Amino acid sequence: MDRSTVVAATITALRQEAEAVVDLVVDRIVKEIPSYAAVPRERLRPGVAASVHDGIGFLLGDLTGGGCSGGTALDTALDAAAVGADRAERGIPVEDLLHAYRIGVRTVWDRFAEEARRNGADPAEVLALAEKVWEWADGVMVRAAREHRRVDLEAALDAQQRRGAFVRALLSGTLDLAGLHLQAAAFGLDPDREYVPFRARGGRDAREVVRALVPYFPHTAPPVTLIDGDVAGLFARRPGGGPGGLVVGVGPAVRLAEASGAFERATRALDTAARFGMDGVYDLADLGLRTAVVAEREVGEYLYQRYLAPVKAVPDILRTVVTYLEGGMHVEDAARSLFVHPNTLRNRLRRFEELTGADLRDHRTLAELWWALAHQRLDDRGWRFRTRG
C-alpha cells in the first residue's frame, strides 16, 4: 500500500487503542503536575478523553481532507472551553492547564510516530502532519486558556467585591460578632489580632494608591475598599514615613470588633490633614489642635474676627506677628528675617496689641492667636466659613 495508506492505517490503529492512550495521558498528567493530583480521576478523564479523541479525529480528517472527522470544530472548541472553565474553578493555574494539554498532545503524537515508523511511513509526510497537529493543538489550548482566564477573572472580581463589602461593613460597624468572625476567617484575617484601620487619599488612581500601600497590608489580598473615593481598609502595621503624594489617616491598632471606632478617628485625621494640605501618615495625636480647628469652625471664626480682622488692612503688621511667632518670639531673629530694625519690629508688635487688645506675653492669647491663624489658613485653602443667623 502507498505511503498515505500506511499513515491512515496507523491512525486507525491508534484510534482503536485510544482508551489505553487516555489512561496513559491521565497517569502522566497526575505524575508530572502537582496541582492535578487533587483532581479526581473520574473528573479528569472525560476532558482528557475528549481531547485525545479530537486529536485522533483531526489526524484522520486532515489526511482525508474532511477536517475533524471525530466531531465538528465547534465540538472541539466547546470541549476545550469546558476543560478550561473546570480547571479554573478547581484552582489549577493556566500554566498547568497548558502543560497538561502538551502532555496529551505529546503522548498521542509519540504513540502515532512510533507506529508510523514501524509501518514504514514516509518521514516527510509524518513531519508535515506533525506541524499541522501542533497548529491544531495551539488553537485548542488558546480556547481553553481564554475560558480559564475568563472564569478566573470572574472569580477574582467576585472575591474582590465580597472582600470589599466585608471591609465596608467592618469599618462601618454593621457586622454582628458571629458574622465578623466567620467572614474574617474567610478573608484570612485573625479576629484576635490587632490591625490599624486607615483611610487614604491622593491625586492618583485608586489602584495606584493601593499599590503604594502594599508593604503595609497583612497579606497579598489586601483588605481594602473604596469609601467616597478614598481607599480604606486595614494595615498590618502603621506605615513609617508613608508613600509620597498621599495623605493617610490612621486610627489606633485594635481588634476587628473595635475597627469601626478606630476608623472614625482615621477619617477625622485624614480630613484634618487634607484640609491643611499635609502629606504623610497621621493620627489624631499627630495633628493636635488642628483637628479642633477643623471641627470647631465657629470658634475659629470668632478668634479670626478677634485677632486678625482688625489688622487685615495693614499686612505689614500681620506679617510681622506671624514671623515673630514662627521664629520663637525672638525680636532680633524676626527683624533680620523681615530686613527691618528691631525697634521697627517692636513698634509693629505694639501696634498689633493696640488694634486687637491682645497681650503677646499672655500664653492664652498666643494659643488663641495660633488658632485664628490656623483658621485663616483653612480659609485661604478654599474653606469659606458662613455664620448662621
PDB file of N, CA, C and O in Angstrom, residues 106-169:
ATOM      1  N   ARG A 106       1.653  15.424  23.171  1.00  0.00           N
ATOM      2  CA  ARG A 106       2.929  14.725  23.003  1.00  0.00           C
ATOM      3  C   ARG A 106       2.746  13.218  23.104  1.00  0.00           C
ATOM      4  O   ARG A 106       3.345  12.448  22.349  1.00  0.00           O
ATOM      5  N   THR A 107       1.910  12.762  24.049  1.00  0.00           N
ATOM      6  CA  THR A 107       1.696  11.330  24.236  1.00  0.00           C
ATOM      7  C   THR A 107       1.036  10.718  23.008  1.00  0.00           C
ATOM      8  O   THR A 107       1.465   9.659  22.509  1.00  0.00           O
ATOM      9  N   VAL A 108      -0.012  11.367  22.510  1.00  0.00           N
ATOM     10  CA  VAL A 108      -0.695  10.861  21.314  1.00  0.00           C
ATOM     11  C   VAL A 108       0.247  10.865  20.125  1.00  0.00           C
ATOM     12  O   VAL A 108       0.336   9.884  19.358  1.00  0.00           O
ATOM     13  N   TRP A 109       0.977  11.966  19.958  1.00  0.00           N
ATOM     14  CA  TRP A 109       1.859  12.045  18.794  1.00  0.00           C
ATOM     15  C   TRP A 109       3.004  11.037  18.882  1.00  0.00           C
ATOM     16  O   TRP A 109       3.340  10.394  17.868  1.00  0.00           O
ATOM     17  N   ASP A 110       3.600  10.874  20.038  1.00  0.00           N
ATOM     18  CA  ASP A 110       4.687   9.903  20.177  1.00  0.00           C
ATOM     19  C   ASP A 110       4.208   8.495  19.841  1.00  0.00           C
ATOM     20  O   ASP A 110       4.923   7.712  19.188  1.00  0.00           O
ATOM     21  N   ARG A 111       2.978   8.163  20.301  1.00  0.00           N
ATOM     22  CA  ARG A 111       2.430   6.831  20.001  1.00  0.00           C
ATOM     23  C   ARG A 111       2.208   6.666  18.503  1.00  0.00           C
ATOM     24  O   ARG A 111       2.530   5.630  17.919  1.00  0.00           O
ATOM     25  N   PHE A 112       1.680   7.711  17.858  1.00  0.00           N
ATOM     26  CA  PHE A 112       1.458   7.661  16.416  1.00  0.00           C
ATOM     27  C   PHE A 112       2.777   7.571  15.653  1.00  0.00           C
ATOM     28  O   PHE A 112       2.933   6.747  14.735  1.00  0.00           O
ATOM     29  N   ALA A 113       3.735   8.425  16.010  1.00  0.00           N
ATOM     30  CA  ALA A 113       5.009   8.457  15.284  1.00  0.00           C
ATOM     31  C   ALA A 113       5.749   7.131  15.399  1.00  0.00           C
ATOM     32  O   ALA A 113       6.380   6.663  14.436  1.00  0.00           O
ATOM     33  N   GLU A 114       5.666   6.491  16.568  1.00  0.00           N
ATOM     34  CA  GLU A 114       6.327   5.196  16.764  1.00  0.00           C
ATOM     35  C   GLU A 114       5.740   4.140  15.828  1.00  0.00           C
ATOM     36  O   GLU A 114       6.475   3.384  15.172  1.00  0.00           O
ATOM     37  N   GLU A 115       4.401   4.094  15.742  1.00  0.00           N
ATOM     38  CA  GLU A 115       3.754   3.132  14.863  1.00  0.00           C
ATOM     39  C   GLU A 115       3.996   3.460  13.395  1.00  0.00           C
ATOM     40  O   GLU A 115       4.149   2.566  12.556  1.00  0.00           O
ATOM     41  N   ALA A 116       4.005   4.746  13.073  1.00  0.00           N
ATOM     42  CA  ALA A 116       4.240   5.146  11.687  1.00  0.00           C
ATOM     43  C   ALA A 116       5.614   4.720  11.223  1.00  0.00           C
ATOM     44  O   ALA A 116       5.792   4.228  10.091  1.00  0.00           O
ATOM     45  N   ARG A 117       6.633   4.884  12.070  1.00  0.00           N
ATOM     46  CA  ARG A 117       7.982   4.436  11.700  1.00  0.00           C
ATOM     47  C   ARG A 117       8.025   2.926  11.531  1.00  0.00           C
ATOM     48  O   ARG A 117       8.669   2.401  10.607  1.00  0.00           O
ATOM     49  N   ARG A 118       7.343   2.220  12.443  1.00  0.00           N
ATOM     50  CA  ARG A 118       7.332   0.763  12.370  1.00  0.00           C
ATOM     51  C   ARG A 118       6.660   0.281  11.075  1.00  0.00           C
ATOM     52  O   ARG A 118       7.052  -0.744  10.498  1.00  0.00           O
ATOM     53  N   ASN A 119       5.661   1.045  10.603  1.00  0.00           N
ATOM     54  CA  ASN A 119       4.946   0.645   9.385  1.00  0.00           C
ATOM     55  C   ASN A 119       5.580   1.180   8.113  1.00  0.00           C
ATOM     56  O   ASN A 119       5.059   0.951   7.012  1.00  0.00           O
ATOM     57  N   GLY A 120       6.687   1.923   8.270  1.00  0.00           N
ATOM     58  CA  GLY A 120       7.405   2.406   7.096  1.00  0.00           C
ATOM     59  C   GLY A 120       6.793   3.639   6.453  1.00  0.00           C
ATOM     60  O   GLY A 120       6.902   3.828   5.234  1.00  0.00           O
ATOM     61  N   ALA A 121       6.172   4.496   7.222  1.00  0.00           N
ATOM     62  CA  ALA A 121       5.570   5.709   6.671  1.00  0.00           C
ATOM     63  C   ALA A 121       6.648   6.672   6.188  1.00  0.00           C
ATOM     64  O   ALA A 121       7.790   6.660   6.672  1.00  0.00           O
ATOM     65  N   ASP A 122       6.287   7.502   5.242  1.00  0.00           N
ATOM     66  CA  ASP A 122       7.211   8.499   4.699  1.00  0.00           C
ATOM     67  C   ASP A 122       7.514   9.549   5.778  1.00  0.00           C
ATOM     68  O   ASP A 122       6.602  10.227   6.263  1.00  0.00           O
ATOM     69  N   PRO A 123       8.786   9.726   6.187  1.00  0.00           N
ATOM     70  CA  PRO A 123       9.138  10.697   7.235  1.00  0.00           C
ATOM     71  C   PRO A 123       8.676  12.112   6.908  1.00  0.00           C
ATOM     72  O   PRO A 123       8.247  12.856   7.801  1.00  0.00           O
ATOM     73  N   ALA A 124       8.765  12.494   5.620  1.00  0.00           N
ATOM     74  CA  ALA A 124       8.348  13.846   5.238  1.00  0.00           C
ATOM     75  C   ALA A 124       6.856  14.034   5.457  1.00  0.00           C
ATOM     76  O   ALA A 124       6.392  15.095   5.908  1.00  0.00           O
ATOM     77  N   GLU A 125       6.081  12.974   5.135  1.00  0.00           N
ATOM     78  CA  GLU A 125       4.638  13.069   5.337  1.00  0.00           C
ATOM     79  C   GLU A 125       4.306  13.147   6.826  1.00  0.00           C
ATOM     80  O   GLU A 125       3.440  13.920   7.248  1.00  0.00           O
ATOM     81  N   VAL A 126       5.018  12.370   7.638  1.00  0.00           N
ATOM     82  CA  VAL A 126       4.801  12.387   9.087  1.00  0.00           C
ATOM     83  C   VAL A 126       5.172  13.759   9.660  1.00  0.00           C
ATOM     84  O   VAL A 126       4.462  14.307  10.508  1.00  0.00           O
ATOM     85  N   LEU A 127       6.282  14.321   9.185  1.00  0.00           N
ATOM     86  CA  LEU A 127       6.707  15.636   9.677  1.00  0.00           C
ATOM     87  C   LEU A 127       5.692  16.716   9.310  1.00  0.00           C
ATOM     88  O   LEU A 127       5.369  17.580  10.131  1.00  0.00           O
ATOM     89  N   ALA A 128       5.182  16.684   8.091  1.00  0.00           N
ATOM     90  CA  ALA A 128       4.186  17.670   7.676  1.00  0.00           C
ATOM     91  C   ALA A 128       2.928  17.560   8.526  1.00  0.00           C
ATOM     92  O   ALA A 128       2.318  18.567   8.912  1.00  0.00           O
ATOM     93  N   LEU A 129       2.562  16.310   8.831  1.00  0.00           N
ATOM     94  CA  LEU A 129       1.389  16.100   9.657  1.00  0.00           C
ATOM     95  C   LEU A 129       1.629  16.611  11.084  1.00  0.00           C
ATOM     96  O   LEU A 129       0.734  17.154  11.734  1.00  0.00           O
ATOM     97  N   ALA A 130       2.867  16.453  11.583  1.00  0.00           N
ATOM     98  CA  ALA A 130       3.207  16.927  12.931  1.00  0.00           C
ATOM     99  C   ALA A 130       2.999  18.437  13.048  1.00  0.00           C
ATOM    100  O   ALA A 130       2.471  18.936  14.049  1.00  0.00           O
ATOM    101  N   GLU A 131       3.419  19.166  12.023  1.00  0.00           N
ATOM    102  CA  GLU A 131       3.254  20.623  12.053  1.00  0.00           C
ATOM    103  C   GLU A 131       1.781  21.010  12.135  1.00  0.00           C
ATOM    104  O   GLU A 131       1.406  21.919  12.876  1.00  0.00           O
ATOM    105  N   LYS A 132       0.936  20.288  11.413  1.00  0.00           N
ATOM    106  CA  LYS A 132      -0.493  20.591  11.428  1.00  0.00           C
ATOM    107  C   LYS A 132      -1.120  20.225  12.774  1.00  0.00           C
ATOM    108  O   LYS A 132      -2.011  20.920  13.266  1.00  0.00           O
ATOM    109  N   VAL A 133      -0.653  19.094  13.347  1.00  0.00           N
ATOM    110  CA  VAL A 133      -1.194  18.681  14.640  1.00  0.00           C
ATOM    111  C   VAL A 133      -0.898  19.732  15.707  1.00  0.00           C
ATOM    112  O   VAL A 133      -1.777  20.106  16.491  1.00  0.00           O
ATOM    113  N   TRP A 134       0.337  20.236  15.746  1.00  0.00           N
ATOM    114  CA  TRP A 134       0.681  21.227  16.764  1.00  0.00           C
ATOM    115  C   TRP A 134      -0.015  22.564  16.513  1.00  0.00           C
ATOM    116  O   TRP A 134      -0.354  23.288  17.454  1.00  0.00           O
ATOM    117  N   GLU A 135      -0.260  22.880  15.247  1.00  0.00           N
ATOM    118  CA  GLU A 135      -1.026  24.087  14.940  1.00  0.00           C
ATOM    119  C   GLU A 135      -2.463  23.939  15.445  1.00  0.00           C
ATOM    120  O   GLU A 135      -3.034  24.870  16.034  1.00  0.00           O
ATOM    121  N   TRP A 136      -3.045  22.736  15.226  1.00  0.00           N
ATOM    122  CA  TRP A 136      -4.390  22.468  15.748  1.00  0.00           C
ATOM    123  C   TRP A 136      -4.397  22.536  17.276  1.00  0.00           C
ATOM    124  O   TRP A 136      -5.297  23.127  17.883  1.00  0.00           O
ATOM    125  N   ALA A 137      -3.372  21.946  17.894  1.00  0.00           N
ATOM    126  CA  ALA A 137      -3.287  21.923  19.352  1.00  0.00           C
ATOM    127  C   ALA A 137      -3.166  23.334  19.916  1.00  0.00           C
ATOM    128  O   ALA A 137      -3.757  23.649  20.965  1.00  0.00           O
ATOM    129  N   ASP A 138      -2.423  24.188  19.234  1.00  0.00           N
ATOM    130  CA  ASP A 138      -2.294  25.574  19.696  1.00  0.00           C
ATOM    131  C   ASP A 138      -3.650  26.257  19.744  1.00  0.00           C
ATOM    132  O   ASP A 138      -3.968  26.986  20.698  1.00  0.00           O
ATOM    133  N   GLY A 139      -4.469  26.022  18.715  1.00  0.00           N
ATOM    134  CA  GLY A 139      -5.805  26.613  18.702  1.00  0.00           C
ATOM    135  C   GLY A 139      -6.671  26.108  19.843  1.00  0.00           C
ATOM    136  O   GLY A 139      -7.400  26.886  20.481  1.00  0.00           O
ATOM    137  N   VAL A 140      -6.590  24.813  20.122  1.00  0.00           N
ATOM    138  CA  VAL A 140      -7.353  24.233  21.224  1.00  0.00           C
ATOM    139  C   VAL A 140      -6.900  24.829  22.555  1.00  0.00           C
ATOM    140  O   VAL A 140      -7.723  25.202  23.410  1.00  0.00           O
ATOM    141  N   MET A 141      -5.593  24.952  22.751  1.00  0.00           N
ATOM    142  CA  MET A 141      -5.069  25.477  24.004  1.00  0.00           C
ATOM    143  C   MET A 141      -5.431  26.946  24.194  1.00  0.00           C
ATOM    144  O   MET A 141      -5.694  27.386  25.322  1.00  0.00           O
ATOM    145  N   VAL A 142      -5.448  27.684  23.103  1.00  0.00           N
ATOM    146  CA  VAL A 142      -5.845  29.089  23.195  1.00  0.00           C
ATOM    147  C   VAL A 142      -7.281  29.197  23.683  1.00  0.00           C
ATOM    148  O   VAL A 142      -7.601  30.011  24.562  1.00  0.00           O
ATOM    149  N   ARG A 143      -8.176  28.347  23.138  1.00  0.00           N
ATOM    150  CA  ARG A 143      -9.577  28.393  23.564  1.00  0.00           C
ATOM    151  C   ARG A 143      -9.714  27.990  25.029  1.00  0.00           C
ATOM    152  O   ARG A 143     -10.474  28.590  25.788  1.00  0.00           O
ATOM    153  N   ALA A 144      -8.987  26.954  25.433  1.00  0.00           N
ATOM    154  CA  ALA A 144      -9.046  26.516  26.830  1.00  0.00           C
ATOM    155  C   ALA A 144      -8.502  27.601  27.769  1.00  0.00           C
ATOM    156  O   ALA A 144      -9.086  27.883  28.824  1.00  0.00           O
ATOM    157  N   ALA A 145      -7.379  28.208  27.381  1.00  0.00           N
ATOM    158  CA  ALA A 145      -6.768  29.237  28.220  1.00  0.00           C
ATOM    159  C   ALA A 145      -7.654  30.477  28.308  1.00  0.00           C
ATOM    160  O   ALA A 145      -7.763  31.105  29.375  1.00  0.00           O
ATOM    161  N   ARG A 146      -8.293  30.832  27.199  1.00  0.00           N
ATOM    162  CA  ARG A 146      -9.174  32.014  27.203  1.00  0.00           C
ATOM    163  C   ARG A 146     -10.336  31.805  28.170  1.00  0.00           C
ATOM    164  O   ARG A 146     -10.687  32.709  28.943  1.00  0.00           O
ATOM    165  N   GLU A 147     -10.940  30.614  28.139  1.00  0.00           N
ATOM    166  CA  GLU A 147     -12.058  30.340  29.046  1.00  0.00           C
ATOM    167  C   GLU A 147     -11.574  30.258  30.494  1.00  0.00           C
ATOM    168  O   GLU A 147     -12.256  30.724  31.421  1.00  0.00           O
ATOM    169  N   HIS A 148     -10.382  29.683  30.687  1.00  0.00           N
ATOM    170  CA  HIS A 148      -9.797  29.613  32.032  1.00  0.00           C
ATOM    171  C   HIS A 148      -9.619  31.016  32.598  1.00  0.00           C
ATOM    172  O   HIS A 148      -9.993  31.293  33.743  1.00  0.00           O
ATOM    173  N   ARG A 149      -9.070  31.904  31.803  1.00  0.00           N
ATOM    174  CA  ARG A 149      -8.827  33.272  32.271  1.00  0.00           C
ATOM    175  C   ARG A 149     -10.142  34.009  32.528  1.00  0.00           C
ATOM    176  O   ARG A 149     -10.236  34.817  33.456  1.00  0.00           O
ATOM    177  N   ARG A 150     -11.144  33.748  31.698  1.00  0.00           N
ATOM    178  CA  ARG A 150     -12.441  34.395  31.918  1.00  0.00           C
ATOM    179  C   ARG A 150     -13.037  33.971  33.264  1.00  0.00           C
ATOM    180  O   ARG A 150     -13.461  34.820  34.065  1.00  0.00           O
ATOM    181  N   VAL A 151     -13.062  32.676  33.520  1.00  0.00           N
ATOM    182  CA  VAL A 151     -13.612  32.169  34.777  1.00  0.00           C
ATOM    183  C   VAL A 151     -12.767  32.651  35.953  1.00  0.00           C
ATOM    184  O   VAL A 151     -13.292  33.044  36.998  1.00  0.00           O
ATOM    185  N   ASP A 152     -11.439  32.622  35.765  1.00  0.00           N
ATOM    186  CA  ASP A 152     -10.527  33.054  36.826  1.00  0.00           C
ATOM    187  C   ASP A 152     -10.749  34.530  37.163  1.00  0.00           C
ATOM    188  O   ASP A 152     -10.778  34.929  38.336  1.00  0.00           O
ATOM    189  N   LEU A 153     -10.930  35.352  36.117  1.00  0.00           N
ATOM    190  CA  LEU A 153     -11.149  36.779  36.331  1.00  0.00           C
ATOM    191  C   LEU A 153     -12.484  37.029  37.021  1.00  0.00           C
ATOM    192  O   LEU A 153     -12.573  37.845  37.945  1.00  0.00           O
ATOM    193  N   GLU A 154     -13.518  36.327  36.592  1.00  0.00           N
ATOM    194  CA  GLU A 154     -14.822  36.489  37.234  1.00  0.00           C
ATOM    195  C   GLU A 154     -14.755  36.097  38.707  1.00  0.00           C
ATOM    196  O   GLU A 154     -15.337  36.767  39.561  1.00  0.00           O
ATOM    197  N   ALA A 155     -14.046  35.006  38.983  1.00  0.00           N
ATOM    198  CA  ALA A 155     -13.907  34.562  40.376  1.00  0.00           C
ATOM    199  C   ALA A 155     -13.143  35.599  41.195  1.00  0.00           C
ATOM    200  O   ALA A 155     -13.495  35.892  42.342  1.00  0.00           O
ATOM    201  N   ALA A 156     -12.079  36.153  40.587  1.00  0.00           N
ATOM    202  CA  ALA A 156     -11.283  37.156  41.300  1.00  0.00           C
ATOM    203  C   ALA A 156     -12.104  38.419  41.573  1.00  0.00           C
ATOM    204  O   ALA A 156     -12.043  39.000  42.662  1.00  0.00           O
ATOM    205  N   LEU A 157     -12.887  38.846  40.572  1.00  0.00           N
ATOM    206  CA  LEU A 157     -13.719  40.028  40.754  1.00  0.00           C
ATOM    207  C   LEU A 157     -14.796  39.782  41.807  1.00  0.00           C
ATOM    208  O   LEU A 157     -15.090  40.662  42.631  1.00  0.00           O
ATOM    209  N   ASP A 158     -15.358  38.576  41.778  1.00  0.00           N
ATOM    210  CA  ASP A 158     -16.382  38.244  42.777  1.00  0.00           C
ATOM    211  C   ASP A 158     -15.781  38.252  44.183  1.00  0.00           C
ATOM    212  O   ASP A 158     -16.375  38.787  45.126  1.00  0.00           O
ATOM    213  N   ALA A 159     -14.587  37.665  44.311  1.00  0.00           N
ATOM    214  CA  ALA A 159     -13.921  37.645  45.615  1.00  0.00           C
ATOM    215  C   ALA A 159     -13.576  39.061  46.067  1.00  0.00           C
ATOM    216  O   ALA A 159     -13.715  39.401  47.252  1.00  0.00           O
ATOM    217  N   GLN A 160     -13.150  39.880  45.101  1.00  0.00           N
ATOM    218  CA  GLN A 160     -12.805  41.262  45.446  1.00  0.00           C
ATOM    219  C   GLN A 160     -14.033  42.030  45.919  1.00  0.00           C
ATOM    220  O   GLN A 160     -13.971  42.792  46.882  1.00  0.00           O
ATOM    221  N   GLN A 161     -15.158  41.818  45.235  1.00  0.00           N
ATOM    222  CA  GLN A 161     -16.385  42.504  45.635  1.00  0.00           C
ATOM    223  C   GLN A 161     -16.854  42.038  47.010  1.00  0.00           C
ATOM    224  O   GLN A 161     -17.286  42.857  47.833  1.00  0.00           O
ATOM    225  N   ARG A 162     -16.758  40.729  47.256  1.00  0.00           N
ATOM    226  CA  ARG A 162     -17.172  40.221  48.568  1.00  0.00           C
ATOM    227  C   ARG A 162     -16.245  40.734  49.668  1.00  0.00           C
ATOM    228  O   ARG A 162     -16.693  41.084  50.765  1.00  0.00           O
ATOM    229  N   ARG A 163     -14.937  40.795  49.354  1.00  0.00           N
ATOM    230  CA  ARG A 163     -13.990  41.305  50.334  1.00  0.00           C
ATOM    231  C   ARG A 163     -14.248  42.787  50.606  1.00  0.00           C
ATOM    232  O   ARG A 163     -14.212  43.246  51.756  1.00  0.00           O
ATOM    233  N   GLY A 164     -14.536  43.545  49.528  1.00  0.00           N
ATOM    234  CA  GLY A 164     -14.823  44.965  49.707  1.00  0.00           C
ATOM    235  C   GLY A 164     -16.072  45.198  50.542  1.00  0.00           C
ATOM    236  O   GLY A 164     -16.104  46.081  51.401  1.00  0.00           O
ATOM    237  N   ALA A 165     -17.112  44.380  50.304  1.00  0.00           N
ATOM    238  CA  ALA A 165     -18.343  44.510  51.086  1.00  0.00           C
ATOM    239  C   ALA A 165     -18.078  44.186  52.558  1.00  0.00           C
ATOM    240  O   ALA A 165     -18.607  44.852  53.460  1.00  0.00           O
ATOM    241  N   PHE A 166     -17.251  43.175  52.806  1.00  0.00           N
ATOM    242  CA  PHE A 166     -16.908  42.828  54.187  1.00  0.00           C
ATOM    243  C   PHE A 166     -16.154  43.976  54.873  1.00  0.00           C
ATOM    244  O   PHE A 166     -16.462  44.349  56.010  1.00  0.00           O
ATOM    245  N   VAL A 167     -15.180  44.546  54.183  1.00  0.00           N
ATOM    246  CA  VAL A 167     -14.387  45.626  54.782  1.00  0.00           C
ATOM    247  C   VAL A 167     -15.267  46.845  55.060  1.00  0.00           C
ATOM    248  O   VAL A 167     -15.160  47.474  56.122  1.00  0.00           O
ATOM    249  N   ARG A 168     -16.169  47.172  54.133  1.00  0.00           N
ATOM    250  CA  ARG A 168     -17.067  48.312  54.371  1.00  0.00           C
ATOM    251  C   ARG A 168     -17.958  48.065  55.592  1.00  0.00           C
ATOM    252  O   ARG A 168     -18.162  48.959  56.418  1.00  0.00           O
ATOM    253  N   ALA A 169     -18.500  46.842  55.688  1.00  0.00           N
ATOM    254  CA  ALA A 169     -19.346  46.522  56.834  1.00  0.00           C
ATOM    255  C   ALA A 169     -18.542  46.540  58.132  1.00  0.00           C
ATOM    256  O   ALA A 169     -19.019  47.008  59.169  1.00  0.00           O
TER     257      ALA A 169
END
